[in-house]
PDB file of C-alpha atoms in Angstrom:
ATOM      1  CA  UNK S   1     -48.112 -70.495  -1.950  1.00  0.00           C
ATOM      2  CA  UNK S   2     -45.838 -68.775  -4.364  1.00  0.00           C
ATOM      3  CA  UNK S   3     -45.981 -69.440  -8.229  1.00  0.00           C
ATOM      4  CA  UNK S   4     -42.891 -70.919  -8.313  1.00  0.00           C
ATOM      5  CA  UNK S   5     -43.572 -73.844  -5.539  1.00  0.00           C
ATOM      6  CA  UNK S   6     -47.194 -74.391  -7.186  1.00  0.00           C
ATOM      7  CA  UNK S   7     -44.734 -75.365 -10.616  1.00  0.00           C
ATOM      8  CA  UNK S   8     -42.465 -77.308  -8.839  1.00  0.00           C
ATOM      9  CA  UNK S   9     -45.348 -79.478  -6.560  1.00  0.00           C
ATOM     10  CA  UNK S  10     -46.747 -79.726 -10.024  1.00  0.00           C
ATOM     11  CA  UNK S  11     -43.763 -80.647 -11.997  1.00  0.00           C
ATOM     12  CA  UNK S  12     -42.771 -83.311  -8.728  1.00  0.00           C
ATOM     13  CA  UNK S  13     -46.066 -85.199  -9.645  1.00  0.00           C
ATOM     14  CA  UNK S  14     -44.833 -86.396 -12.691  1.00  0.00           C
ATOM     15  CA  UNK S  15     -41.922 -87.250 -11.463  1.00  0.00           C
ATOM     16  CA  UNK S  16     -43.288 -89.975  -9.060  1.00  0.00           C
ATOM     17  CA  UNK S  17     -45.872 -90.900 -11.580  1.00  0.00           C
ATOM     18  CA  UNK S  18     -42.819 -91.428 -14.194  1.00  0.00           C
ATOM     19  CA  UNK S  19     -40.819 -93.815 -11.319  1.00  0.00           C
ATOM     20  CA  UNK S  20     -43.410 -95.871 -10.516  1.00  0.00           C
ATOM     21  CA  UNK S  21     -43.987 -96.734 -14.103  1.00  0.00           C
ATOM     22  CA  UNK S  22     -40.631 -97.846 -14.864  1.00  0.00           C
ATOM     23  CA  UNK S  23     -39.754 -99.464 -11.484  1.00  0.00           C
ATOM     24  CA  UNK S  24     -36.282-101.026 -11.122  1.00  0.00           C
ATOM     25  CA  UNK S  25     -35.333 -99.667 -14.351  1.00  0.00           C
ATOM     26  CA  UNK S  26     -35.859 -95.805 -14.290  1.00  0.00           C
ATOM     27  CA  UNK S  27     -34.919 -93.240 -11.620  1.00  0.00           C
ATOM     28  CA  UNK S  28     -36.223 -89.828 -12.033  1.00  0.00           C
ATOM     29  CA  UNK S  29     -34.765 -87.138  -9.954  1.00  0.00           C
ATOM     30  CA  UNK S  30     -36.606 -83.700  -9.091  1.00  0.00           C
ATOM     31  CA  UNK S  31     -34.238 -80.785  -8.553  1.00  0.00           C
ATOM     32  CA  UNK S  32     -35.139 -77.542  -6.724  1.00  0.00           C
ATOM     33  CA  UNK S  33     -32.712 -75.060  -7.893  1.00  0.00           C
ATOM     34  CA  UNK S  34     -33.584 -72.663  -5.935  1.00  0.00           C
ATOM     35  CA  UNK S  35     -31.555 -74.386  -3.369  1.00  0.00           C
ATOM     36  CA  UNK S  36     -28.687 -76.073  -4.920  1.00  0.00           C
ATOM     37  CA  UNK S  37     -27.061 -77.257  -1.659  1.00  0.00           C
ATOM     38  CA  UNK S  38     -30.140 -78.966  -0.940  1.00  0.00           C
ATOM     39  CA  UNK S  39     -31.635 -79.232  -4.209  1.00  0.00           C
ATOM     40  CA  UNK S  40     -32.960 -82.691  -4.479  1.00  0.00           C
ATOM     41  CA  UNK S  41     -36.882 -82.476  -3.976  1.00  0.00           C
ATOM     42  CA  UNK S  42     -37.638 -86.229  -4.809  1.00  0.00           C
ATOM     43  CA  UNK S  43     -36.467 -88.987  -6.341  1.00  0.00           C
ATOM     44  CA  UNK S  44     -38.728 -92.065  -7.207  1.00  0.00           C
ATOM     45  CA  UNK S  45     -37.216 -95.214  -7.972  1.00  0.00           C
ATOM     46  CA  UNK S  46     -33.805 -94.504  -6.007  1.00  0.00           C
ATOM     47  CA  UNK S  47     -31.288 -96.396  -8.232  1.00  0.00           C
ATOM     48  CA  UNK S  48     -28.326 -93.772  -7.377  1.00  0.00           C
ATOM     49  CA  UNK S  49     -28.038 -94.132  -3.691  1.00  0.00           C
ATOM     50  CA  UNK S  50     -28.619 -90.299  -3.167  1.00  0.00           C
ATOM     51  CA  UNK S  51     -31.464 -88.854  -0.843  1.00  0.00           C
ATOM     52  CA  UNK S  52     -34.172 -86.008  -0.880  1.00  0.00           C
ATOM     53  CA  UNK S  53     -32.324 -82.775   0.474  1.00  0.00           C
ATOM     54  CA  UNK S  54     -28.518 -84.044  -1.472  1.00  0.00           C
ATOM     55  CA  UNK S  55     -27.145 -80.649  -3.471  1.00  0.00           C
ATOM     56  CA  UNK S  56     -27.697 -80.220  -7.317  1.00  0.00           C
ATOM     57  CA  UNK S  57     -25.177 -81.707  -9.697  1.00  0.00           C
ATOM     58  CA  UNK S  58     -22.790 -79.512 -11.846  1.00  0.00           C
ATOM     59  CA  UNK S  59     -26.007 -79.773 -14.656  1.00  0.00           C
ATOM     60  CA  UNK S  60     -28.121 -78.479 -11.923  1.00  0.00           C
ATOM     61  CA  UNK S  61     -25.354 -75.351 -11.081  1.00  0.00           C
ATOM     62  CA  UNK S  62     -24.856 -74.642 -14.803  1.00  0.00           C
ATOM     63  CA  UNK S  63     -28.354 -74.357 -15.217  1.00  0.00           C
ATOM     64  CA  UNK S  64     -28.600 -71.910 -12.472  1.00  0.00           C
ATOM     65  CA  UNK S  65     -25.951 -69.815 -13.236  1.00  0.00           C
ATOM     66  CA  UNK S  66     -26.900 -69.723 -17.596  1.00  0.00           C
ATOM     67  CA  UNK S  67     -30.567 -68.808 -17.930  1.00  0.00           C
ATOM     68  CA  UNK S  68     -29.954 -69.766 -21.847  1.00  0.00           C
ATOM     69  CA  UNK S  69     -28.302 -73.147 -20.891  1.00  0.00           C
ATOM     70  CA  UNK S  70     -30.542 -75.603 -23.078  1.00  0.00           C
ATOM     71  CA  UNK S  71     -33.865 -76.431 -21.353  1.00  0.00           C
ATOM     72  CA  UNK S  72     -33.566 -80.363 -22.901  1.00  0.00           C
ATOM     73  CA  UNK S  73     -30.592 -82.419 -22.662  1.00  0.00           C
ATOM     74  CA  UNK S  74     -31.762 -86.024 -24.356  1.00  0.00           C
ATOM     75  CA  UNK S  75     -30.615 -89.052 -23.957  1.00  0.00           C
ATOM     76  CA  UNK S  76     -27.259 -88.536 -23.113  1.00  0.00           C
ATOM     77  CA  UNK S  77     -24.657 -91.255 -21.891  1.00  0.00           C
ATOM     78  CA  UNK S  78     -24.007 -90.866 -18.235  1.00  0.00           C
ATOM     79  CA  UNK S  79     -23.276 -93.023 -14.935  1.00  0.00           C
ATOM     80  CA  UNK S  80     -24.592 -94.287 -11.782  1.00  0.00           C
ATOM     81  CA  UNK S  81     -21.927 -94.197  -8.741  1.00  0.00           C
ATOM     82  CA  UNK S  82     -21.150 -97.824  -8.943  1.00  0.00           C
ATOM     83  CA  UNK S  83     -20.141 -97.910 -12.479  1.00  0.00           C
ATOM     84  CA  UNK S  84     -23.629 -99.102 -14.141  1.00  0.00           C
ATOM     85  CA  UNK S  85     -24.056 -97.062 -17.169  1.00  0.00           C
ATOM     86  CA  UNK S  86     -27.003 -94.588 -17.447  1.00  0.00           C
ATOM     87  CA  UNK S  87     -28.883 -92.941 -20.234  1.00  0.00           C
ATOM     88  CA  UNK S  88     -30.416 -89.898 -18.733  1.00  0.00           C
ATOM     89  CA  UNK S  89     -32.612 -86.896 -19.935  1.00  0.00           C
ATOM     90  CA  UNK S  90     -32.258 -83.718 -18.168  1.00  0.00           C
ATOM     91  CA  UNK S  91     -35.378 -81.225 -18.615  1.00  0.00           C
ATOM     92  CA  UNK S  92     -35.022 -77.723 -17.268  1.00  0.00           C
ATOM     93  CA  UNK S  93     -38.165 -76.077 -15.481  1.00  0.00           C
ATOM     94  CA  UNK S  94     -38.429 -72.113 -15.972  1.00  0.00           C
ATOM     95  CA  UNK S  95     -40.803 -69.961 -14.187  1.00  0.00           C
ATOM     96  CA  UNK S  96     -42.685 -67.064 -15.431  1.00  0.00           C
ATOM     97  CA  UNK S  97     -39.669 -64.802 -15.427  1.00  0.00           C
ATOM     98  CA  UNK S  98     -37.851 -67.412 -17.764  1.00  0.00           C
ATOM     99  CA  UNK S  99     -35.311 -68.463 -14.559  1.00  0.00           C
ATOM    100  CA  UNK S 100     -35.017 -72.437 -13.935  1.00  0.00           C
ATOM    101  CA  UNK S 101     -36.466 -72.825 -10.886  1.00  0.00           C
ATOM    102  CA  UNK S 102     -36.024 -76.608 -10.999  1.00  0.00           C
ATOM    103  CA  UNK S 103     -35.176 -79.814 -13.143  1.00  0.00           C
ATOM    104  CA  UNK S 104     -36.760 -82.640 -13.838  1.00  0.00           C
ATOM    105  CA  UNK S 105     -33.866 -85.174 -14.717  1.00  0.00           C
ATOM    106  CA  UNK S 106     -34.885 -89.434 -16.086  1.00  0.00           C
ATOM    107  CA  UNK S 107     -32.287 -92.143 -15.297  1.00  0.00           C
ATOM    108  CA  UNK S 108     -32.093 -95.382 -17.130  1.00  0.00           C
ATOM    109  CA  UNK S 109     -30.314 -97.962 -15.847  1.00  0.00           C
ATOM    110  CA  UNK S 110     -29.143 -99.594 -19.617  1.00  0.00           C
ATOM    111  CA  UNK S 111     -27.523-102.103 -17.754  1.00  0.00           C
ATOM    112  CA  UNK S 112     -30.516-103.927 -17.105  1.00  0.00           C
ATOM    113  CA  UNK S 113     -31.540-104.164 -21.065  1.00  0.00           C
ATOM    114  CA  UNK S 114     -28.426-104.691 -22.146  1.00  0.00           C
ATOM    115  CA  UNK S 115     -28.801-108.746 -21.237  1.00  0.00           C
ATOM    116  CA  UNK S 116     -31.824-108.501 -23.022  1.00  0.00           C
ATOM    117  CA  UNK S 117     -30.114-106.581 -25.911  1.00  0.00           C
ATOM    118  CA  UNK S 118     -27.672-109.303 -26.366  1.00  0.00           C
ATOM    119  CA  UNK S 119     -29.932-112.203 -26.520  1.00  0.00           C
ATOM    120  CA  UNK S 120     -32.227-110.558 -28.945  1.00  0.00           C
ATOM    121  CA  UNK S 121     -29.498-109.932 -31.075  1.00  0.00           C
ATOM    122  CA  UNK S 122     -28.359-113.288 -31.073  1.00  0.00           C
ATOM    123  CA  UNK S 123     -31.563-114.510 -31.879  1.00  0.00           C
ATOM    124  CA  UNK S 124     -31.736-112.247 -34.882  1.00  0.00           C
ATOM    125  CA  UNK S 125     -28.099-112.534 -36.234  1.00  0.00           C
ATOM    126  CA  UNK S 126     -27.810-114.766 -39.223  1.00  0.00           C
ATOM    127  CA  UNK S 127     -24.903-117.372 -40.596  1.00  0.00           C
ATOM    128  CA  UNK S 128     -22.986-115.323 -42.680  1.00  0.00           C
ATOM    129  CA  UNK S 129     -21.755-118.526 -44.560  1.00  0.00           C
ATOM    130  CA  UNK S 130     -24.944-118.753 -45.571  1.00  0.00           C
ATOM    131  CA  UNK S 131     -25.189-115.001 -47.626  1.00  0.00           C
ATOM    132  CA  UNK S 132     -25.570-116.714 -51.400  1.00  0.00           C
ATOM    133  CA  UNK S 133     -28.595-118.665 -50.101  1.00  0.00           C
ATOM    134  CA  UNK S 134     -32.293-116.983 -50.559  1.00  0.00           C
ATOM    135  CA  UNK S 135     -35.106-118.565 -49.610  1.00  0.00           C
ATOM    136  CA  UNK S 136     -38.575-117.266 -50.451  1.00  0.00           C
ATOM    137  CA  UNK S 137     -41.302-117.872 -47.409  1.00  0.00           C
ATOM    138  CA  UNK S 138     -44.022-116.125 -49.268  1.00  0.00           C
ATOM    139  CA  UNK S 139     -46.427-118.362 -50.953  1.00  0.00           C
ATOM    140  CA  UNK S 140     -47.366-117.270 -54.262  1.00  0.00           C
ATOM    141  CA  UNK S 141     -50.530-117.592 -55.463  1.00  0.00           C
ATOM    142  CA  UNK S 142     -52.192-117.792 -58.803  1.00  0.00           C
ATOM    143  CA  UNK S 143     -53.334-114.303 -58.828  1.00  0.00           C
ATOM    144  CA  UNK S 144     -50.210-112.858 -57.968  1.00  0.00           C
ATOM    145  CA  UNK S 145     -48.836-115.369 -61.003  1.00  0.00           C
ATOM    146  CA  UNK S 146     -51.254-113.990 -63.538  1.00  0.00           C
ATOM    147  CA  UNK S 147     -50.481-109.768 -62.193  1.00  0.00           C
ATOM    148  CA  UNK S 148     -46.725-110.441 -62.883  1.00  0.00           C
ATOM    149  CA  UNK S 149     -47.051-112.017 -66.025  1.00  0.00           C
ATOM    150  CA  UNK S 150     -49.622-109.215 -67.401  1.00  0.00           C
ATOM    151  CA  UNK S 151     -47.709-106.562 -65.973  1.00  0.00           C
ATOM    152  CA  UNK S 152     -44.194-107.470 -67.595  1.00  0.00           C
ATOM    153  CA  UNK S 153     -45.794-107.935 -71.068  1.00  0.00           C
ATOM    154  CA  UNK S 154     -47.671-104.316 -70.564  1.00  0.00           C
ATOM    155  CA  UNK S 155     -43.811-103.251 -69.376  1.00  0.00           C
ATOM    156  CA  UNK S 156     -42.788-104.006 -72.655  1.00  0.00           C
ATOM    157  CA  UNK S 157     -45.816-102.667 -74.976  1.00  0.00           C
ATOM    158  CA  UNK S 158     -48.492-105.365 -75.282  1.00  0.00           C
ATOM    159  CA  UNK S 159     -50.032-108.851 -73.850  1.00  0.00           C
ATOM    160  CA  UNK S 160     -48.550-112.168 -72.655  1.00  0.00           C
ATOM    161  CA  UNK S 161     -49.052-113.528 -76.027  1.00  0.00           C
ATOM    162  CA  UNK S 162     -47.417-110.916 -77.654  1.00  0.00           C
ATOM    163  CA  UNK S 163     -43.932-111.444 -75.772  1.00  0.00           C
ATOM    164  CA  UNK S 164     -41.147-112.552 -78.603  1.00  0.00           C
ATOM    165  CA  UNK S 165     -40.053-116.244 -77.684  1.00  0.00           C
ATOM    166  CA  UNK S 166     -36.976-114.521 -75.960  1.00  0.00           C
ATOM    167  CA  UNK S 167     -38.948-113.063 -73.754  1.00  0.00           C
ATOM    168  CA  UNK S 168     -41.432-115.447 -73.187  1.00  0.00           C
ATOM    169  CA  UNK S 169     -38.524-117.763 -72.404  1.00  0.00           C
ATOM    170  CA  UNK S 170     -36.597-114.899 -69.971  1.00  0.00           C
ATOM    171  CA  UNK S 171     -40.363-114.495 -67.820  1.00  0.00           C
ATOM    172  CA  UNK S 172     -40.489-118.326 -67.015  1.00  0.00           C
ATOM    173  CA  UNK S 173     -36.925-118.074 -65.741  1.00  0.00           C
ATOM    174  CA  UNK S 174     -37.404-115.745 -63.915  1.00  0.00           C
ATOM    175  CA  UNK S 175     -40.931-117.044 -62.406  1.00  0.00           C
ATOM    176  CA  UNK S 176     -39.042-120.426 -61.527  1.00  0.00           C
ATOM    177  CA  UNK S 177     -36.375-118.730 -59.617  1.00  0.00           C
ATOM    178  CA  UNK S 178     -38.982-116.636 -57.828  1.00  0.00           C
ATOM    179  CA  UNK S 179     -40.357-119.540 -56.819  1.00  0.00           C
ATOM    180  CA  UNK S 180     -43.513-119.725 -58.727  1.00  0.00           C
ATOM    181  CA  UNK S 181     -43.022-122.889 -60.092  1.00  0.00           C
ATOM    182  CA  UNK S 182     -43.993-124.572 -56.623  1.00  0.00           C
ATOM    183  CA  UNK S 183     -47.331-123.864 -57.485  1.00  0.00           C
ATOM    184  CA  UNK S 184     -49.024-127.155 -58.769  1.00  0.00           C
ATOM    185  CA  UNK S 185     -50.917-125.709 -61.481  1.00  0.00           C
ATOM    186  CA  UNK S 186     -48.412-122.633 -62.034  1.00  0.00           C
ATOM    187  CA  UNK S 187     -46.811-124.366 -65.382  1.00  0.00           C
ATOM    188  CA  UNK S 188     -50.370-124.517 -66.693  1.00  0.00           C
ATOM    189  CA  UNK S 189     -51.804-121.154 -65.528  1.00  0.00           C
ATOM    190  CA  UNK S 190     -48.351-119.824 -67.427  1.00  0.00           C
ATOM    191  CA  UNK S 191     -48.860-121.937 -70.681  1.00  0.00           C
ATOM    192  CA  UNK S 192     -52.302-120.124 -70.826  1.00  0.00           C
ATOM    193  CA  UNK S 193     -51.307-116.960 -70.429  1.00  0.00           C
ATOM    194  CA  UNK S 194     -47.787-116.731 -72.771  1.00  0.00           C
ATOM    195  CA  UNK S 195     -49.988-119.118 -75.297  1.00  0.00           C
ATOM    196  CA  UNK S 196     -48.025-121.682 -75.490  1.00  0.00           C
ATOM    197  CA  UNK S 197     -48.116-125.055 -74.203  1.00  0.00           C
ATOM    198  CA  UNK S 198     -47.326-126.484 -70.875  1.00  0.00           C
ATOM    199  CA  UNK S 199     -44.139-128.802 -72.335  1.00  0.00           C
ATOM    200  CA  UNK S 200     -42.880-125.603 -73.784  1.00  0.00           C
ATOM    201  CA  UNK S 201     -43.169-123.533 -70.690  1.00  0.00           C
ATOM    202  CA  UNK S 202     -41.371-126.416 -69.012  1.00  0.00           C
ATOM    203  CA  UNK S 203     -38.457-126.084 -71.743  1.00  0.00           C
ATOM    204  CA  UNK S 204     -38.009-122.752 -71.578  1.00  0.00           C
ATOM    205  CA  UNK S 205     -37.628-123.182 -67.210  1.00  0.00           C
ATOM    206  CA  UNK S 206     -34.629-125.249 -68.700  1.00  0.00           C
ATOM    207  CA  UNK S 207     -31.301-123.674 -68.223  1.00  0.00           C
ATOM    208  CA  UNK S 208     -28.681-122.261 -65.381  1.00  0.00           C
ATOM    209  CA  UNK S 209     -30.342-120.849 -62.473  1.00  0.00           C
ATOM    210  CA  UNK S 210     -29.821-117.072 -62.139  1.00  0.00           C
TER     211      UNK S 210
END
């Protein structure tokens, strides 16, 4: 056995190993180019109708005929003979003497995901009425509470209690609206912190919601 058969008995192992793992979905096609009328050494997973010993495609030819045509064509947009669109992946195989001796070519039937593609992104899509709404699902917890609060006040330059009443008053705001508030002992853990008491801390939550 000659070098070049060893590659492509080689190369036509993966090729049935790569159809059986995507059955129904995935046809992958092993060309011999060294006999383009006849070029067609296997094909796993038949989804185009063609046959071991059918002639090369004009890929296959162009290949044959351009030893610099591009070894990897990826993912391009192509079509099965009854209209069901395709997204293939065409890899040339070169021998030692840098010819392509064959191709190893990956068919996948999109039309099958695309069902699948559409319900998921149904079940993703949102109300666009409903863009000025935000919800918050994260709980917050006092620690998190007591890390924003100390890190705004070392933001500006100092502690909790050193915050000027504007900002004191700006930092419960902007707690409430992020939804700290539905803590039960949040207005407290605040009041502690800003050093102030919990009626204040409740006044300065007062006002229009950002």
């Amino acid at each position: 056995m000659d070098a070049d058969e060893h590659l492509i008995r080689e190369t036509e192992k993966i090729a049935v190993a790569l159809g059986r793992m995507f059955p129904g979905l995935c046809e992958v096609v092993l060309h011999d180019l060294r006999d383009p009328d006849h070029a067609i050494r296997a094909i796993e997973n038949n989804l185009s109708g063609r046959e071991v010993g059918d002639p090369a495609t004009e890929l296959g030819l162009q290949r044959i005929s351009d030893p610099d045509y591009p070894s990897v064509l990826q993912n391009y947009a192509n079509q099965f003979p009854d209209g069901r669109p395709v997204k293939s992946t065409s890899i040339g195989i070169k021998n030692a003497d840098g010819d392509y001796i064959a191709a190893l070519c990956l068919n996948l039937d999109v039309s099958v995901l695309s069902p699948f593609t559409h319900t998921l992104a149904n079940l993703v899509a949102t109300d666009a009425a409903q863009r000025g709404f935000v919800e918050n699902l994260h709980s917050r917890t006092s620690r998190e509470l007591r890390e924003l609060i100390e890190r705004t006040a070392a933001d500006r330059g100092g502690s909790p209690r050193s915050l000027s009443r504007e900002a004191k008053r700006d930092l419960v705001r902007l707690l409430r609206d992020e939804g700290y508030f539905e803590s039960r002992d949040a207005a407290q853990t605040i009041a502690d912190l800003l050093g102030v008491s919990r009626a204040t801390v409740y006044n300065y939550a007062k006002g229009e919601r950002r």
